[in-house]
PDB file of C-alpha atoms in Angstrom:
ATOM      1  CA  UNK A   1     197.941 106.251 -45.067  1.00  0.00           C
ATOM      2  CA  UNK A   2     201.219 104.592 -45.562  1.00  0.00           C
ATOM      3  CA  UNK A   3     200.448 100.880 -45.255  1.00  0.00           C
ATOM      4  CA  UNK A   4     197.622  98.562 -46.051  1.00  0.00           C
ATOM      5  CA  UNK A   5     193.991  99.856 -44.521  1.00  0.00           C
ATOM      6  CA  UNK A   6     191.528  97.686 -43.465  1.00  0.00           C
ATOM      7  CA  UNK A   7     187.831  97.285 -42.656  1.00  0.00           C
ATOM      8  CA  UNK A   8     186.380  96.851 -40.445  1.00  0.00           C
ATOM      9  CA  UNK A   9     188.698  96.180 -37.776  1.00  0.00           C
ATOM     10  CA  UNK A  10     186.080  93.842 -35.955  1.00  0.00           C
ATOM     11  CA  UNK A  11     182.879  92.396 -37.172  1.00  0.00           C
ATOM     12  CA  UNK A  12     180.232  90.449 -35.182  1.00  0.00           C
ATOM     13  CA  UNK A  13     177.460  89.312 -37.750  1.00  0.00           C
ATOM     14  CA  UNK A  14     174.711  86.860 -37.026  1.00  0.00           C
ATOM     15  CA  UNK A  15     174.855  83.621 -39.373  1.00  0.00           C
ATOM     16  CA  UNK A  16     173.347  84.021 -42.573  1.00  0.00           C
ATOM     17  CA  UNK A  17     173.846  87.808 -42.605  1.00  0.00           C
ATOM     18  CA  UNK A  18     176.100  88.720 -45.784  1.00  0.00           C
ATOM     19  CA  UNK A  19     179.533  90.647 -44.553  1.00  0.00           C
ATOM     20  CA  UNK A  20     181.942  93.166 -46.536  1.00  0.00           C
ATOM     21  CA  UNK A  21     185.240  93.900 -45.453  1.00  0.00           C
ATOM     22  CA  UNK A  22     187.207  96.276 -47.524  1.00  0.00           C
ATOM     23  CA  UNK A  23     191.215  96.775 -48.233  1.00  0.00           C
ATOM     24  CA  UNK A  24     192.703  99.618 -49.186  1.00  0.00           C
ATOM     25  CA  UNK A  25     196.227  98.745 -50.360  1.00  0.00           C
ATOM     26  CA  UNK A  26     199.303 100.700 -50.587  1.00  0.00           C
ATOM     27  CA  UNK A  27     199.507 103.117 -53.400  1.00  0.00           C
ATOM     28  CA  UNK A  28     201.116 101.819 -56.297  1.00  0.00           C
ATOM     29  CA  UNK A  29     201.077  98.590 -55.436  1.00  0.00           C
ATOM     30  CA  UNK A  30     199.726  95.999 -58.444  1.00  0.00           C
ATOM     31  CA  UNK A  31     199.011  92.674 -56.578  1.00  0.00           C
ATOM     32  CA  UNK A  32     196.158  92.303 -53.487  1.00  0.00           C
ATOM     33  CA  UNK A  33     195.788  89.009 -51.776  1.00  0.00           C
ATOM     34  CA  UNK A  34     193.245  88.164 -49.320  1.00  0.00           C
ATOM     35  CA  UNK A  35     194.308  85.319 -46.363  1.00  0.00           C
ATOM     36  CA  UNK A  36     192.317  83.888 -44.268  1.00  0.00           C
ATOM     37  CA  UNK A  37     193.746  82.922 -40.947  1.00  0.00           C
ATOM     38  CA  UNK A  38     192.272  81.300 -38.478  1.00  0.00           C
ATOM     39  CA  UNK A  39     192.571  80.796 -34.401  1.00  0.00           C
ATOM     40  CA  UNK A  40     196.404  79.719 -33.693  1.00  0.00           C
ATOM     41  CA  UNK A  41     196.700  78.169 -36.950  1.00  0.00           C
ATOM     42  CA  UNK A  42     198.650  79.173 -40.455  1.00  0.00           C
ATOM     43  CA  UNK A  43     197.429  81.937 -43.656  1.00  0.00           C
ATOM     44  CA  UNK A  44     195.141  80.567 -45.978  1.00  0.00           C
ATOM     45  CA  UNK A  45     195.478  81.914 -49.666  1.00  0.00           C
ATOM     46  CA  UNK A  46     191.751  82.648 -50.685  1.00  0.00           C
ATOM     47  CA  UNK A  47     192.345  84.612 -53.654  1.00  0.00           C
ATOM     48  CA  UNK A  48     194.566  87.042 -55.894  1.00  0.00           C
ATOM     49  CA  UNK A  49     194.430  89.688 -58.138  1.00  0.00           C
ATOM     50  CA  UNK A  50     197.215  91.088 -60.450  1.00  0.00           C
ATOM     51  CA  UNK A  51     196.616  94.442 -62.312  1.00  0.00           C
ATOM     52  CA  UNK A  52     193.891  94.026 -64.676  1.00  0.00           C
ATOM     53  CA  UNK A  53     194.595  90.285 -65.234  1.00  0.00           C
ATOM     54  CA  UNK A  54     191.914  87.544 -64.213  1.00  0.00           C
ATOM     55  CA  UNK A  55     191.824  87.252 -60.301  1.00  0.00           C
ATOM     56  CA  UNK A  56     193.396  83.612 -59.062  1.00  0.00           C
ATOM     57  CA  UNK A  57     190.405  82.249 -56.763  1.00  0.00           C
ATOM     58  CA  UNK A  58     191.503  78.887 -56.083  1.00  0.00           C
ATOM     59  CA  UNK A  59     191.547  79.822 -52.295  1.00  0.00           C
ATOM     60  CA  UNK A  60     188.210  80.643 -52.528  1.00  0.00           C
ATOM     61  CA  UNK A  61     186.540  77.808 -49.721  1.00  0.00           C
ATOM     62  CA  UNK A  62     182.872  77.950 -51.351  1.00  0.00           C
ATOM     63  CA  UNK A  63     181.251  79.768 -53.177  1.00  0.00           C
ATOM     64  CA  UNK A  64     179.967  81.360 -50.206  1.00  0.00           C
ATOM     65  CA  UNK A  65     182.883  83.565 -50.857  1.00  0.00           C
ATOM     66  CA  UNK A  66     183.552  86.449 -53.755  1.00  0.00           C
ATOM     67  CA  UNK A  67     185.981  89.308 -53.611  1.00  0.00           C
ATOM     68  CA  UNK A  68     186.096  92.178 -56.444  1.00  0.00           C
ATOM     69  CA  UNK A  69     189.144  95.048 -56.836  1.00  0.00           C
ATOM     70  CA  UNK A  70     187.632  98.368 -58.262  1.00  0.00           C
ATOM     71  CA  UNK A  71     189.692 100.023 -60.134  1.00  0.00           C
ATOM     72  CA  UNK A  72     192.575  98.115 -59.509  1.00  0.00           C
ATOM     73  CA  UNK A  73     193.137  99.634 -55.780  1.00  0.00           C
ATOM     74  CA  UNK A  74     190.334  99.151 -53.425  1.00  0.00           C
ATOM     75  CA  UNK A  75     189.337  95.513 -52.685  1.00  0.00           C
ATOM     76  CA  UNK A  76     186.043  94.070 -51.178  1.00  0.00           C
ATOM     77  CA  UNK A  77     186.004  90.379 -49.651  1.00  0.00           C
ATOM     78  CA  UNK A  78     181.750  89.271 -49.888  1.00  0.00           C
ATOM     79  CA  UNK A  79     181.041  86.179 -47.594  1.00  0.00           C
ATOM     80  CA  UNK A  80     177.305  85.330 -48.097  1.00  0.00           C
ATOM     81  CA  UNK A  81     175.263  83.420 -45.678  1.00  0.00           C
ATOM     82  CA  UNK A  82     177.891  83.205 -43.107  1.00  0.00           C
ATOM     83  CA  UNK A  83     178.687  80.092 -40.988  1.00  0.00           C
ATOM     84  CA  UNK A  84     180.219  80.098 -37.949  1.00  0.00           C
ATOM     85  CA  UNK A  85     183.110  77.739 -39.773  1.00  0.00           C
ATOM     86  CA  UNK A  86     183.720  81.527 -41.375  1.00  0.00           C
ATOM     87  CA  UNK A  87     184.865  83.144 -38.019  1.00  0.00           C
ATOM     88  CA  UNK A  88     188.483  84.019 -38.492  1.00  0.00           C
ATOM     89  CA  UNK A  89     190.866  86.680 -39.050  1.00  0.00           C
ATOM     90  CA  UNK A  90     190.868  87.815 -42.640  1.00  0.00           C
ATOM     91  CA  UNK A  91     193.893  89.103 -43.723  1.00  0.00           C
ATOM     92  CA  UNK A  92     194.579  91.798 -46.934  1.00  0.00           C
ATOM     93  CA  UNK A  93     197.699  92.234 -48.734  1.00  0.00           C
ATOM     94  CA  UNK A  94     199.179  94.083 -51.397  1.00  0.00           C
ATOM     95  CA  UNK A  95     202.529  94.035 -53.073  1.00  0.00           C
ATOM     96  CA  UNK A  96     204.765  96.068 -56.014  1.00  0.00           C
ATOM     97  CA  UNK A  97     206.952  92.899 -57.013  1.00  0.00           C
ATOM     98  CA  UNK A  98     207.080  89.373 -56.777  1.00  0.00           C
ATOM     99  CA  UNK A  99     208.679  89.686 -53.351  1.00  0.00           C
ATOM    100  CA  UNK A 100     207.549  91.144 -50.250  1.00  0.00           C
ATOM    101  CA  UNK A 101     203.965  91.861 -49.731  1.00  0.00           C
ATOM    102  CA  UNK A 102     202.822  94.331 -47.182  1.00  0.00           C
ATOM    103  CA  UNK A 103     199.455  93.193 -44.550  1.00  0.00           C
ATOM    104  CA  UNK A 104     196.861  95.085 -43.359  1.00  0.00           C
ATOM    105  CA  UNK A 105     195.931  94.743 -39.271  1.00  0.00           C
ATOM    106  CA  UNK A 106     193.051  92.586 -40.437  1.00  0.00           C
ATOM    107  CA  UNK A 107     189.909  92.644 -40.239  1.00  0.00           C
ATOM    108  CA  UNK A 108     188.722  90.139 -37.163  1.00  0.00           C
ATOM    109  CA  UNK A 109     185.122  88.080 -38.401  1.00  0.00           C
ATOM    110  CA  UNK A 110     183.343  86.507 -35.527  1.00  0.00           C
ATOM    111  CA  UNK A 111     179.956  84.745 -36.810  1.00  0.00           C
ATOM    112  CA  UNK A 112     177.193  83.659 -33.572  1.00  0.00           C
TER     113      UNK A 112
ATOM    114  CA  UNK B   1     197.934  71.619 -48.257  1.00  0.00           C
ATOM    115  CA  UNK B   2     200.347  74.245 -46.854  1.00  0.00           C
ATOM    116  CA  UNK B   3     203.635  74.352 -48.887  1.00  0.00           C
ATOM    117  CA  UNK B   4     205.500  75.195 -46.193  1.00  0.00           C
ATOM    118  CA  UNK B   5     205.254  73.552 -42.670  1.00  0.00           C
ATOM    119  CA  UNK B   6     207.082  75.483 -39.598  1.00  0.00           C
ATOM    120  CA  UNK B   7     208.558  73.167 -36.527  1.00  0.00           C
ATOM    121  CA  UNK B   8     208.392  73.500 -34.028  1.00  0.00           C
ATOM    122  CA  UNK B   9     204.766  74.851 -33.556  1.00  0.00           C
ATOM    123  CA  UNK B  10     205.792  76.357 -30.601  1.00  0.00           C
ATOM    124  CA  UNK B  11     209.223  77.135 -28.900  1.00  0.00           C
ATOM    125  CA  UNK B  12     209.516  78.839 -24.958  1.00  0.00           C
ATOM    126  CA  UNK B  13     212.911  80.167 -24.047  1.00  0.00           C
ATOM    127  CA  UNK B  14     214.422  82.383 -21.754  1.00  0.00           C
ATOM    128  CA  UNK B  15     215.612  85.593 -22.486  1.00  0.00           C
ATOM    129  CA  UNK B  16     218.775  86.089 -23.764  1.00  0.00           C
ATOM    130  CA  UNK B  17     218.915  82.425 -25.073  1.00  0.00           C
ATOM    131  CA  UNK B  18     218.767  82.172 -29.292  1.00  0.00           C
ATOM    132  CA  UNK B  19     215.554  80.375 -30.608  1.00  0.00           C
ATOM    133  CA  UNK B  20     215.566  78.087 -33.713  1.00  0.00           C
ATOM    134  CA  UNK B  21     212.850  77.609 -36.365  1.00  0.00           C
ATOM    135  CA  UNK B  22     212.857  75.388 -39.184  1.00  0.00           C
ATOM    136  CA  UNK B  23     210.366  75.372 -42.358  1.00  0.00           C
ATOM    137  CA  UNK B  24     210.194  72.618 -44.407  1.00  0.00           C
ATOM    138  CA  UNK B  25     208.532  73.122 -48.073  1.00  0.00           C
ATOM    139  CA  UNK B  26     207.935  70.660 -51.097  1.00  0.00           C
ATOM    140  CA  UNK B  27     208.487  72.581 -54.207  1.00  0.00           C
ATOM    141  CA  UNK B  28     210.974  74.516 -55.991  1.00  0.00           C
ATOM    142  CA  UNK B  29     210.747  77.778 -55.026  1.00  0.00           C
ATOM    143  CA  UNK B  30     212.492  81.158 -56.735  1.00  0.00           C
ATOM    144  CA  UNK B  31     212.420  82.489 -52.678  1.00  0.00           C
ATOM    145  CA  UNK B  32     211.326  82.011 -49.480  1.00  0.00           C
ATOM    146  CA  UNK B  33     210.887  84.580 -46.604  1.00  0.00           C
ATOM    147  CA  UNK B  34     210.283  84.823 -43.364  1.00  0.00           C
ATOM    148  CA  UNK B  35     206.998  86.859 -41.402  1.00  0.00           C
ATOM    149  CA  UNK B  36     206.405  87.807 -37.927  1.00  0.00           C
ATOM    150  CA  UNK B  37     203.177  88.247 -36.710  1.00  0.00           C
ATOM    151  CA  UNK B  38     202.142  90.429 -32.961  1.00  0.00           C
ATOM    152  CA  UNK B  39     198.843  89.027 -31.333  1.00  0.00           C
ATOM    153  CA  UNK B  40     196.975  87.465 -34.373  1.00  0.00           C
ATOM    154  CA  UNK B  41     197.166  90.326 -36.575  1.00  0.00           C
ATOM    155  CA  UNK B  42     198.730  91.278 -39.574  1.00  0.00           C
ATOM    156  CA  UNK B  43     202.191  89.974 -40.787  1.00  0.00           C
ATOM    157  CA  UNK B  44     205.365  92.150 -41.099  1.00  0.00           C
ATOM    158  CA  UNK B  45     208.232  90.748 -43.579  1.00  0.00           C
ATOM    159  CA  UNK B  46     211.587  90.257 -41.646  1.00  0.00           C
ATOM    160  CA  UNK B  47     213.284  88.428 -44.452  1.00  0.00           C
ATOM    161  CA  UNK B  48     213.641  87.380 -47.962  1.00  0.00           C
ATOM    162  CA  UNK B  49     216.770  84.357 -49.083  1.00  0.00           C
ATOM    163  CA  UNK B  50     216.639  83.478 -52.745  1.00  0.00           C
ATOM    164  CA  UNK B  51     217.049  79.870 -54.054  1.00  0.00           C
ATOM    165  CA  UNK B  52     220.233  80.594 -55.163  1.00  0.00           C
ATOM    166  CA  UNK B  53     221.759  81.948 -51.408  1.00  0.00           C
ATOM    167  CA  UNK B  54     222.475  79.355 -48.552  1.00  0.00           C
ATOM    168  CA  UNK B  55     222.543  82.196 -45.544  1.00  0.00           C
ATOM    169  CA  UNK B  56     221.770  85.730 -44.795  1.00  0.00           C
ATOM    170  CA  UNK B  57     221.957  88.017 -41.665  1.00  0.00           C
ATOM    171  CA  UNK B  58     219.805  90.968 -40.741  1.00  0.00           C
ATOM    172  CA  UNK B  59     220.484  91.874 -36.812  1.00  0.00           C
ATOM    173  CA  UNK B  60     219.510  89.207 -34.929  1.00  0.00           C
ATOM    174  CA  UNK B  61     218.387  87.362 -37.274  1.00  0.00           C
ATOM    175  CA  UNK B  62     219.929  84.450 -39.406  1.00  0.00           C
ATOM    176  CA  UNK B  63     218.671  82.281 -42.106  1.00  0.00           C
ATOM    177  CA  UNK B  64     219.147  79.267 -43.855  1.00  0.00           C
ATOM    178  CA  UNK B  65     218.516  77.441 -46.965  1.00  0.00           C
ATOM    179  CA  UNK B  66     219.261  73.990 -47.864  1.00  0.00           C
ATOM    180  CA  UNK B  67     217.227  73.627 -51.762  1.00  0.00           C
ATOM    181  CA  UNK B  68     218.580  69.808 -51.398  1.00  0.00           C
ATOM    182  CA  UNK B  69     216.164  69.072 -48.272  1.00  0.00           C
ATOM    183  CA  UNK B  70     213.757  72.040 -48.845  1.00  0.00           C
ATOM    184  CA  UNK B  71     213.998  72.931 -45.755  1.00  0.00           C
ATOM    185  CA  UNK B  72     215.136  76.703 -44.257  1.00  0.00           C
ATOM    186  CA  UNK B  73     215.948  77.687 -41.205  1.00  0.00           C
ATOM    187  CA  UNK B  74     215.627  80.984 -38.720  1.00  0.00           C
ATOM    188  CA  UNK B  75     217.931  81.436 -36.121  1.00  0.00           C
ATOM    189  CA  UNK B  76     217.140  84.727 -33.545  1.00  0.00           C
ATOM    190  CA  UNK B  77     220.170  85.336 -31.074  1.00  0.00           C
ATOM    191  CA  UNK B  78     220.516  87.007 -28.144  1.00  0.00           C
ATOM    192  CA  UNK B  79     216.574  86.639 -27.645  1.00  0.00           C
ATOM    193  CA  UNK B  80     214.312  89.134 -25.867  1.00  0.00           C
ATOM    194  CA  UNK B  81     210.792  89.104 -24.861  1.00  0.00           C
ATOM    195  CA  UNK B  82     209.758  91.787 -27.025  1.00  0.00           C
ATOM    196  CA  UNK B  83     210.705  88.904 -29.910  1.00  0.00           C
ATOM    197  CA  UNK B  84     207.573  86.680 -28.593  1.00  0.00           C
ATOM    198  CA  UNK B  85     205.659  86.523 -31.764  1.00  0.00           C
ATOM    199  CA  UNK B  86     204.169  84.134 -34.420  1.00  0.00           C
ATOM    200  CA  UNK B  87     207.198  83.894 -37.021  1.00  0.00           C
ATOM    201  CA  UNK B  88     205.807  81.732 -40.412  1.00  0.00           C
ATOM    202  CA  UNK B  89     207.756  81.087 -43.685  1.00  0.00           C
ATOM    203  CA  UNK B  90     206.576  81.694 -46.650  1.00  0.00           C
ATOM    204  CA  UNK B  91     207.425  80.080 -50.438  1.00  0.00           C
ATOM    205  CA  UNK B  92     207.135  81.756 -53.724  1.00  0.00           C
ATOM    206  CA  UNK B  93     207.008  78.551 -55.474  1.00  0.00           C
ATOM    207  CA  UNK B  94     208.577  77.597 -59.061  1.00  0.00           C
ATOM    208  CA  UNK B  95     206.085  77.404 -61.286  1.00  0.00           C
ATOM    209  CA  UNK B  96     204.038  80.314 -59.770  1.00  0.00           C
ATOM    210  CA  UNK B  97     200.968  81.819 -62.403  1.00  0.00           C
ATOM    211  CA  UNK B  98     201.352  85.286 -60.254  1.00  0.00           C
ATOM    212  CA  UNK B  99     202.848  86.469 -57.027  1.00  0.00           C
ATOM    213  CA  UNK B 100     200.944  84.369 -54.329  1.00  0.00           C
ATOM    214  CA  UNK B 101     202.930  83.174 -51.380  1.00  0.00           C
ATOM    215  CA  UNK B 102     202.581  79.935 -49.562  1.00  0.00           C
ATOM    216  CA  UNK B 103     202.582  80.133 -45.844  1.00  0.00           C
ATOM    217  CA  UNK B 104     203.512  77.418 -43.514  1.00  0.00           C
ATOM    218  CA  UNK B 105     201.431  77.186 -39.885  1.00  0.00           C
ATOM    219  CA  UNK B 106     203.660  79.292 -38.079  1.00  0.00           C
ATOM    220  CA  UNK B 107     206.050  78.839 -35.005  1.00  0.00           C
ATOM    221  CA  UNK B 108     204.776  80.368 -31.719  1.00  0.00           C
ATOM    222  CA  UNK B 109     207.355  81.860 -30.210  1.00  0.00           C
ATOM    223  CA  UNK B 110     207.468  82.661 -26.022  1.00  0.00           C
ATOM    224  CA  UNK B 111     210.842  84.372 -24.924  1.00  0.00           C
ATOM    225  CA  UNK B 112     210.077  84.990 -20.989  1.00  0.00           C
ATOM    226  CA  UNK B 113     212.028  87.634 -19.636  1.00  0.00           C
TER     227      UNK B 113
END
């Protein structure tokens, strides 16, 4: 597709289970964030990667969290042990420049 | 801490009335730009204004940027309900290691028709 894939759209995991969600960015495109938003509030950076350069985790919240980029396209966000504190909207992005980046729909987490 | 903070957090008008949001940051940035986001999902990019502009227009919509006060602003006219949305700024601050962008907590926007 054209724009920013992600998956799954929804996820409803049991705490402590391990979740994966994947991005598939656009083509082309160097730089893949992952955001984590959650209910009503703003995006929070969790982490960053640029070409083959060293991913910027500094978003990371624990280190609960990991994400990898295979081959410098696909991207998979790991959140072991999940807590329900994890239950948000997770949010990929990808971008050619330093300007606009380009979301994904999201990929909904809801941890019971 | 969020770089850039959005006021108000959330704005009701009527249609056809314009709706005003302001973003305030706290670093130099090289640009900041403007997001809309439907129901919770993802984001789609309305608008970029570089440090060095004070205004741009695209349709409807206008910005604003005052470096001096670090603040910018985003002015929709003629509103319509189809414009109710989430609309957050965004900072690409100065230093920045990469290409990560700040985002502030977003205005909620209601435009009842």
């Amino acid at each position: 597709g054209a724009g920013v894939s992600q998956s799954p759209s929804n996820k409803v995991t049991e705490k402590g289970k391990d979740v994966e969600l994947r991005c598939d960015p656009i083509s082309g495109h160097t730089a893949l964030y992952w955001y984590r938003q959650s209910l009503g509030q703003g995006l929070e950076f969790l982490i960053y990667f640029q070409g083959n350069s060293a991913p910027d985790k500094s978003g990371l919240p624990s280190d609960r969290f990991s994400a990898e980029r295979t081959g410098g396209s696909v991207s998979t966000l790991t959140i072991q042990r999940t807590q329900q504190e994890d239950s948000a909207v997770y949010l990929c992005a990808s971008s050619p420049t330093r300007n606009t980046i380009y979301f994904g729909e999201g990929s909904w987490l809801t941890v019971v | 801490s969020q770089q850039g903070e959005e006021d108000p957090q959330a704005l009701s008008i009527q249609e056809g009335e314009n709706a005003t949001m302001n973003c305030s940051y706290k670093t130099s940035i090289n640009n900041l730009q403007w997001y809309r986001q439907n129901s919770g999902r993802g984001l789609v990019h309305l608008i970029l204004i570089r440090s060095n502009e004070r205004e741009k227009h695209s349709g409807r919509l206008r910005v604003t940027l005052d470096t001096s006060k670090k603040s910018s602003s985003l002015l929709i006219t003629a509103s319509r309900a189809a414009d109710t949305a989430s609309y957050f700024c965004a900072t690409d601050a100065v230093p920045n290691a990469g290409n990560m962008l700040t985002f502030g907590g977003g205005t909620r926007l209601m435009v009842k028709p």
